[in-house]
Coordinates of C-alpha atoms and ligand atoms in Angstrom, one line a residue:
M1 CA 0.0 0.0 0.0
I2 CA 1.4 3.4 -0.9
G3 CA 2.2 6.1 1.6
D4 CA 2.9 6.0 5.3
Q5 CA 0.8 4.1 7.8
Y6 CA -1.6 6.2 9.9
L7 CA -0.4 5.4 13.5
L8 CA -3.4 6.6 15.6
L9 CA -2.4 4.9 18.8
P10 CA -2.3 6.6 22.2
G11 CA 1.4 6.0 22.1
P12 CA 3.7 5.4 20.4
T13 CA 2.7 8.3 18.1
P14 CA 4.0 9.5 14.7
I15 CA 7.4 11.3 14.8
P16 CA 8.0 14.6 13.0
E17 CA 10.6 14.6 10.2
R18 CA 12.6 17.2 12.1
V19 CA 12.9 14.9 15.1
V20 CA 13.9 11.9 13.0
R21 CA 16.7 14.0 11.4
A22 CA 17.9 15.3 14.8
M23 CA 18.3 11.7 16.1
S24 CA 20.7 10.8 13.2
K25 CA 23.5 12.9 14.6
P26 CA 26.9 11.3 15.3
M27 CA 27.4 9.9 18.8
V28 CA 29.0 12.2 21.4
N29 CA 30.9 11.6 24.6
H30 CA 28.2 11.3 27.3
R31 CA 30.7 12.9 29.8
G32 CA 31.7 15.7 27.4
P33 CA 30.6 19.3 26.9
E34 CA 28.2 18.6 24.0
F35 CA 26.1 16.2 26.1
K36 CA 26.2 18.5 29.1
Q37 CA 24.7 21.3 27.1
L38 CA 22.1 19.0 25.6
L39 CA 21.1 17.6 29.0
L40 CA 20.8 21.0 30.6
E41 CA 18.8 22.3 27.7
V42 CA 16.2 19.5 27.7
T43 CA 15.9 19.4 31.5
G44 CA 15.2 23.1 31.5
E45 CA 12.6 22.9 28.7
L46 CA 10.9 19.8 30.3
K47 CA 10.3 21.9 33.4
E48 CA 8.3 24.4 31.2
V49 CA 6.1 21.5 30.0
Y50 CA 5.6 20.3 33.6
Q51 CA 5.0 23.9 34.7
T52 CA 7.4 23.4 37.5
K53 CA 10.6 24.9 38.9
Q54 CA 11.4 21.7 40.7
H55 CA 13.6 18.7 39.8
V56 CA 13.3 16.6 36.7
L57 CA 15.3 13.5 36.0
I58 CA 15.3 11.6 32.6
Y59 CA 15.5 7.8 32.5
P60 CA 16.3 5.6 29.6
A61 CA 13.1 3.5 30.0
S62 CA 9.5 3.5 28.8
G63 CA 7.0 5.1 31.1
T64 CA 6.6 2.2 33.4
G65 CA 10.3 2.4 34.3
A66 CA 9.7 5.9 35.7
L67 CA 6.6 4.7 37.6
E68 CA 8.9 2.1 39.2
A69 CA 11.5 4.9 39.9
A70 CA 8.8 6.9 41.7
V71 CA 7.9 3.9 43.9
V72 CA 11.5 3.1 44.8
N73 CA 12.6 6.7 45.4
F74 CA 9.7 8.0 47.5
L75 CA 8.2 5.0 49.3
S76 CA 9.5 2.6 51.9
P77 CA 8.6 -1.1 52.4
R78 CA 5.3 -1.4 54.4
D79 CA 4.4 2.2 53.7
K80 CA 0.6 2.7 53.5
V81 CA -0.3 3.9 50.1
L82 CA -3.7 4.9 48.7
A83 CA -3.9 3.9 45.0
V84 CA -6.7 5.5 43.2
S85 CA -7.5 3.6 40.0
I86 CA -9.8 4.2 37.1
G87 CA -8.4 1.6 34.7
V88 CA -5.5 -0.5 33.6
F89 CA -2.7 2.1 34.3
G90 CA -4.0 3.0 37.7
D91 CA -3.9 -0.8 38.5
R92 CA -0.4 -1.0 37.2
F93 CA 0.9 1.8 39.5
A94 CA -0.7 0.1 42.4
K95 CA 0.8 -3.2 41.5
I96 CA 4.3 -1.8 41.2
A97 CA 4.0 -0.3 44.7
S98 CA 2.7 -3.6 46.2
E99 CA 5.4 -5.6 44.5
F100 CA 8.0 -3.5 46.3
G101 CA 6.3 -4.2 49.6
A102 CA 4.1 -1.1 50.2
Q103 CA 0.7 -1.8 51.9
V104 CA -1.5 -0.7 49.1
E105 CA -5.2 0.2 49.6
K106 CA -7.0 0.4 46.3
M107 CA -9.7 2.9 45.6
D108 CA -11.3 1.8 42.4
F109 CA -13.7 3.7 40.2
P110 CA -15.7 2.1 37.4
W111 CA -13.9 2.0 34.1
G112 CA -15.0 4.9 32.0
Q113 CA -15.4 7.3 34.9
P114 CA -13.0 9.6 36.7
A115 CA -12.0 9.5 40.4
D116 CA -14.2 11.4 42.8
P117 CA -11.9 13.9 44.6
Q118 CA -14.5 14.0 47.5
R119 CA -14.0 10.3 48.2
V120 CA -10.2 10.8 48.3
K121 CA -10.7 13.6 50.7
E122 CA -13.0 11.6 52.9
R123 CA -10.6 8.7 53.0
L124 CA -7.7 11.0 54.0
D125 CA -9.8 12.8 56.6
Q126 CA -10.4 9.3 58.2
D127 CA -6.6 8.8 58.4
V128 CA -6.3 10.8 61.7
N129 CA -2.9 9.2 62.5
R130 CA -1.5 10.2 59.2
E131 CA -0.5 6.7 58.3
I132 CA -1.0 7.1 54.5
K133 CA 2.3 8.0 53.0
A134 CA 1.4 8.5 49.4
V135 CA -1.6 8.8 47.1
L136 CA -1.1 7.4 43.6
V137 CA -3.3 8.8 40.8
T138 CA -3.4 8.6 37.0
H139 CA -3.7 11.9 35.2
N140 CA -5.1 10.6 32.0
E141 CA -6.2 6.9 32.0
T142 CA -5.2 5.7 28.6
S143 CA -7.1 2.5 28.8
T144 CA -10.5 4.2 29.0
G145 CA -9.9 7.7 27.6
V146 CA -10.8 9.5 30.9
F147 CA -8.8 12.1 32.7
N148 CA -8.8 13.0 36.4
D149 CA -9.2 16.4 37.8
M150 CA -5.7 16.7 39.2
K151 CA -6.3 20.2 40.7
A152 CA -9.3 18.9 42.7
I153 CA -7.4 15.9 43.8
G154 CA -4.5 18.1 44.9
E155 CA -6.9 20.1 46.9
A156 CA -8.4 16.9 48.4
L157 CA -5.1 16.2 50.0
G158 CA -5.4 19.5 51.9
S159 CA -3.0 19.5 54.9
H160 CA -2.5 15.7 54.8
P161 CA 1.2 15.1 54.5
A162 CA 1.0 12.2 52.0
L163 CA 2.9 12.6 48.8
L164 CA 0.7 13.0 45.7
M165 CA 2.3 10.9 43.0
V166 CA 0.9 11.2 39.5
D167 CA 1.2 9.1 36.3
A168 CA 0.9 11.8 33.7
I169 CA 2.5 9.7 31.0
S170 CA -0.2 10.3 28.4
G171 CA -1.7 13.4 30.0
L172 CA 1.2 15.8 30.1
A173 CA 1.1 18.3 27.3
T174 CA -2.4 17.2 26.1
I175 CA -4.4 18.2 29.2
D176 CA -3.4 21.1 31.4
L177 CA -1.2 20.0 34.4
K178 CA 0.3 22.7 36.7
M179 CA 2.6 20.7 38.9
D180 CA 3.7 23.4 41.3
E181 CA 0.4 25.3 41.5
W182 CA -1.6 22.2 42.1
N183 CA 0.8 20.7 44.7
L184 CA 1.6 17.6 42.8
D185 CA 4.7 16.1 44.4
V186 CA 5.9 13.6 41.9
V187 CA 4.8 13.6 38.2
V188 CA 5.9 10.9 35.7
S189 CA 5.7 11.1 31.9
G190 CA 7.1 9.3 28.9
S191 CA 8.6 10.1 25.5
Q192 CA 6.3 8.2 23.1
K193 CA 3.1 10.1 24.0
A194 CA 2.7 13.9 23.5
F195 CA 6.5 14.4 23.2
M196 CA 6.5 13.0 19.6
I197 CA 9.7 11.0 20.0
P198 CA 10.2 7.2 20.0
P199 CA 9.7 5.1 23.1
G200 CA 12.7 4.9 25.4
L201 CA 12.8 7.9 27.6
S202 CA 10.7 8.7 30.7
F203 CA 10.7 11.7 32.9
M204 CA 10.2 12.0 36.7
A205 CA 9.6 15.5 38.2
F206 CA 9.6 15.9 42.0
N207 CA 9.5 18.7 44.5
E208 CA 11.5 19.5 47.7
K209 CA 8.9 17.8 49.8
A210 CA 9.4 14.5 47.8
L211 CA 13.1 14.9 48.0
E212 CA 13.0 15.1 51.8
V213 CA 10.9 11.9 51.8
H214 CA 13.4 10.3 49.4
K215 CA 16.3 10.9 51.7
Q216 CA 14.6 8.9 54.5
S217 CA 13.2 6.3 52.1
K218 CA 14.4 2.7 52.7
M219 CA 13.3 1.1 49.4
P220 CA 16.1 -0.9 47.8
R221 CA 17.2 0.8 44.6
Y222 CA 20.3 1.3 42.4
Y223 CA 19.7 2.3 38.8
W224 CA 16.7 4.6 39.6
D225 CA 18.3 6.3 42.6
A226 CA 17.3 10.0 42.4
S227 CA 20.2 11.1 44.6
Q228 CA 22.6 9.8 42.1
G229 CA 20.6 11.3 39.3
L230 CA 20.7 14.8 40.9
K231 CA 24.3 14.5 41.8
Y232 CA 25.3 13.8 38.2
L233 CA 22.9 16.3 36.8
E234 CA 24.8 19.0 38.6
K235 CA 27.8 18.0 36.5
G236 CA 25.7 17.9 33.3
Q237 CA 25.8 14.1 33.2
N238 CA 23.7 11.0 33.8
P239 CA 25.0 8.4 36.3
Y240 CA 25.0 5.8 33.6
T241 CA 25.2 6.0 29.8
P242 CA 22.3 7.9 28.5
A243 CA 20.2 7.2 25.4
A244 CA 21.9 10.2 23.7
S245 CA 20.3 9.9 20.3
L246 CA 16.8 10.1 21.9
Y247 CA 18.0 13.2 23.7
Y248 CA 18.7 14.9 20.4
G249 CA 15.2 13.9 19.3
L250 CA 13.8 15.3 22.6
A251 CA 15.6 18.6 22.2
E252 CA 14.1 19.0 18.7
S253 CA 10.6 18.0 19.8
L254 CA 10.8 20.5 22.7
R255 CA 11.8 23.2 20.2
I256 CA 8.7 22.3 18.1
M257 CA 6.6 22.4 21.2
K258 CA 7.9 25.7 22.2
E259 CA 7.2 27.2 18.8
E260 CA 3.6 26.1 19.1
G261 CA 3.2 27.1 22.7
L262 CA 2.0 24.8 25.5
D263 CA -1.5 26.5 25.7
N264 CA -2.0 26.1 22.0
I265 CA -0.9 22.4 22.1
I266 CA -3.4 21.7 24.8
E267 CA -6.2 23.6 22.9
R268 CA -5.3 21.7 19.8
H269 CA -5.7 18.4 21.6
R270 CA -9.0 19.5 23.1
N271 CA -10.2 20.4 19.6
Y272 CA -9.2 17.0 18.3
R273 CA -11.2 15.4 21.0
D274 CA -14.3 17.5 20.3
M275 CA -14.1 16.9 16.6
V276 CA -13.6 13.1 16.9
R277 CA -16.4 12.7 19.5
S278 CA -19.0 14.7 17.5
S279 CA -18.1 12.8 14.4
V280 CA -18.2 9.3 15.9
Q281 CA -21.5 10.1 17.7
A282 CA -23.1 11.2 14.4
M283 CA -22.1 7.8 13.0
G284 CA -24.4 6.3 15.7
L285 CA -21.7 5.0 17.9
E286 CA -21.4 5.3 21.6
L287 CA -18.5 6.8 23.5
L288 CA -17.2 5.2 26.7
A289 CA -16.6 8.5 28.5
K290 CA -18.9 11.5 29.1
D291 CA -18.0 14.9 27.7
E292 CA -16.9 16.5 31.1
Y293 CA -14.0 14.1 31.6
A294 CA -13.2 12.8 28.1
S295 CA -9.5 12.6 27.4
H296 CA -7.9 15.1 25.0
A297 CA -5.3 12.4 24.1
L298 CA -7.5 9.6 22.8
T299 CA -11.2 8.7 22.3
A300 CA -12.6 5.4 23.4
V301 CA -15.4 4.3 21.1
V302 CA -17.9 1.5 22.0
A303 CA -18.2 -0.7 19.0
P304 CA -21.6 -2.1 17.9
E305 CA -21.9 -5.4 19.6
Q306 CA -22.8 -7.3 16.5
I307 CA -19.6 -6.1 14.7
G308 CA -17.0 -6.0 17.5
A309 CA -14.2 -3.6 18.0
N310 CA -11.5 -5.9 16.7
Q311 CA -13.2 -6.5 13.4
I312 CA -13.4 -2.8 12.8
R313 CA -9.7 -2.4 13.6
K314 CA -8.8 -5.2 11.3
F315 CA -10.8 -3.7 8.5
M316 CA -9.2 -0.3 9.0
L317 CA -5.7 -1.8 8.9
E318 CA -6.2 -4.0 5.9
Q319 CA -8.2 -1.6 3.8
F320 CA -6.7 1.7 4.8
N321 CA -3.4 1.0 6.6
I322 CA -4.8 2.9 9.7
V323 CA -3.8 1.6 13.1
L324 CA -6.2 2.0 16.0
A325 CA -5.8 0.7 19.5
G326 CA -8.0 -2.0 20.9
G327 CA -9.5 -2.3 24.4
Q328 CA -7.4 -3.7 27.2
Q329 CA -8.4 -6.6 29.5
K330 CA -12.2 -6.6 30.0
L331 CA -12.7 -3.9 27.3
D332 CA -11.0 -6.1 24.6
N333 CA -13.3 -6.2 21.5
V334 CA -15.7 -3.9 23.4
I335 CA -14.0 -0.6 22.5
F336 CA -11.5 0.7 20.1
R337 CA -9.4 3.7 20.8
I338 CA -8.5 6.5 18.4
G339 CA -5.2 8.1 19.5
H340 CA -5.1 11.8 18.7
L341 CA -2.0 13.1 20.6
G342 CA 1.4 14.3 19.5
Y343 CA 2.2 14.7 15.9
V344 CA -1.3 14.4 14.5
R345 CA -3.1 16.9 12.4
E346 CA -6.8 17.6 11.6
L347 CA -6.5 16.1 8.1
D348 CA -5.2 12.8 9.5
L349 CA -8.2 12.6 11.7
L350 CA -10.6 13.6 8.9
A351 CA -9.1 10.8 6.8
A352 CA -9.4 8.3 9.6
L353 CA -13.0 9.3 10.3
A354 CA -13.9 8.9 6.6
A355 CA -12.3 5.5 6.6
L356 CA -14.1 4.6 9.7
E357 CA -17.4 5.4 8.1
I358 CA -16.7 3.2 5.1
S359 CA -15.5 0.4 7.4
L360 CA -18.7 0.6 9.5
Y361 CA -20.8 0.6 6.3
K362 CA -19.0 -2.4 4.8
L363 CA -19.3 -4.3 8.1
G364 CA -23.1 -3.9 8.0
W365 CA -23.7 -0.9 10.3
E366 CA -26.6 1.2 9.2
I367 CA -25.0 4.5 8.4
E368 CA -25.5 7.2 5.9
L369 CA -22.1 7.8 4.4
G370 CA -20.8 11.3 5.1
I371 CA -22.8 11.9 8.2
G372 CA -19.8 11.7 10.6
I373 CA -17.4 13.5 8.2
N374 CA -19.9 16.3 7.9
K375 CA -19.8 16.9 11.6
A376 CA -16.0 16.9 11.6
Q377 CA -15.9 19.3 8.7
T378 CA -18.4 21.6 10.3
F379 CA -16.3 21.6 13.5
I380 CA -13.3 22.7 11.5
L381 CA -15.2 25.2 9.6
N382 CA -16.6 26.8 12.7
K383 CA -13.2 27.0 14.3
T384 CA -11.7 28.5 11.2
Q385 CA -14.4 31.2 11.1
K386 CA -13.6 32.1 14.7
G387 CA -10.2 33.1 13.3
D388 CA -7.8 30.4 14.2
Ligands
LIG1 C1 1.7 4.6 28.1 C2 1.3 4.7 29.5 C3 2.1 4.1 30.5 C4 3.4 3.4 30.3 O1 3.6 2.6 29.4 P1 5.0 2.2 28.8 O2 4.6 1.1 27.8 O3 5.8 1.7 29.9 O4 5.6 3.4 28.2 C5 1.7 4.2 31.8 N1 0.6 5.0 32.1 C6 -0.1 5.6 31.2 C7 -1.3 6.4 31.7 C8 0.2 5.4 29.9 O5 -0.6 6.1 28.9

């Protein structure tokens, strides 16, 4: 099939040509001046994306590596931890903490819904002896396409001393997240989501409060040790050999992001969400999440039962070379997920929605061709008339 594949996953995402070229630079000495400059530049720019003045460390790992880094740096064995979960990735964060010996109390919400900050507050109010050491929360739950109100959850902690540790791997730079202003103590993200570079880097931001906890923490750790990370960062180095080529890609993607501006990036993702949701609904399909908390990064669509989500994905791939994500665990074959984060443009989504209409039609869904695409076009037209 001619042309590039449309990779519409909620990570990994397509990579801009500029980033691909930046990563083809010759290798440098990772303890030399070029790398020092590169490391200091990307660390500084990452702080802008996190809206923080605190610490940021970069790890050569996918996002889960940095979730583990958060657990081993800021918890101790037998610490009581409240793990708020609204899906697969909330469960994963909880599992990592319990594997390392924390006493994890799960607070589960139905898949497709966000966490209720009031319930978090009530649970912490009950904890009169202040035994809970950390609250784990997912910013954007990629398995269901739902985001949590991190500002409200930050407020729910109030004066409770627990650390608020956030998995913002797919949320950062698609949905607003003000780390310092909202009192988020540890925030993790990853390279293959909104950062538009290949998988292989993850980021862990943490504040002074978390650093104090880290110094007392008794969790066994070596490779992920934040003290080592900070010590070497002062010299413009990583403790161990960094994935230098990915850093060049990151530096370029951060330049692209700066040119667009963080607020514009977030608004662009919000527009994608609104456009995709209105179009898919016009096709007669149901959405898993309600409007108020629907993710900017991806849309989870409930497939017609008689067709099944996986058959739609297969048809889209074979006929159009478009890759959509399936549902995970109990949502397998129930939903398909359209990723619309990172290096994606409106036209890509228009094409994918048109292909989706044809696929649904061919698979026997009663649909009037053009009905969903019309919604998407109207959305773009209205936006254009508003002057942007
Ligand atoms: C992608 C993702 C992860 C991490 O996945 P990796 O495959 O390890 O990069 C964790 N949490 C969320 C919310 C994600 O979207």
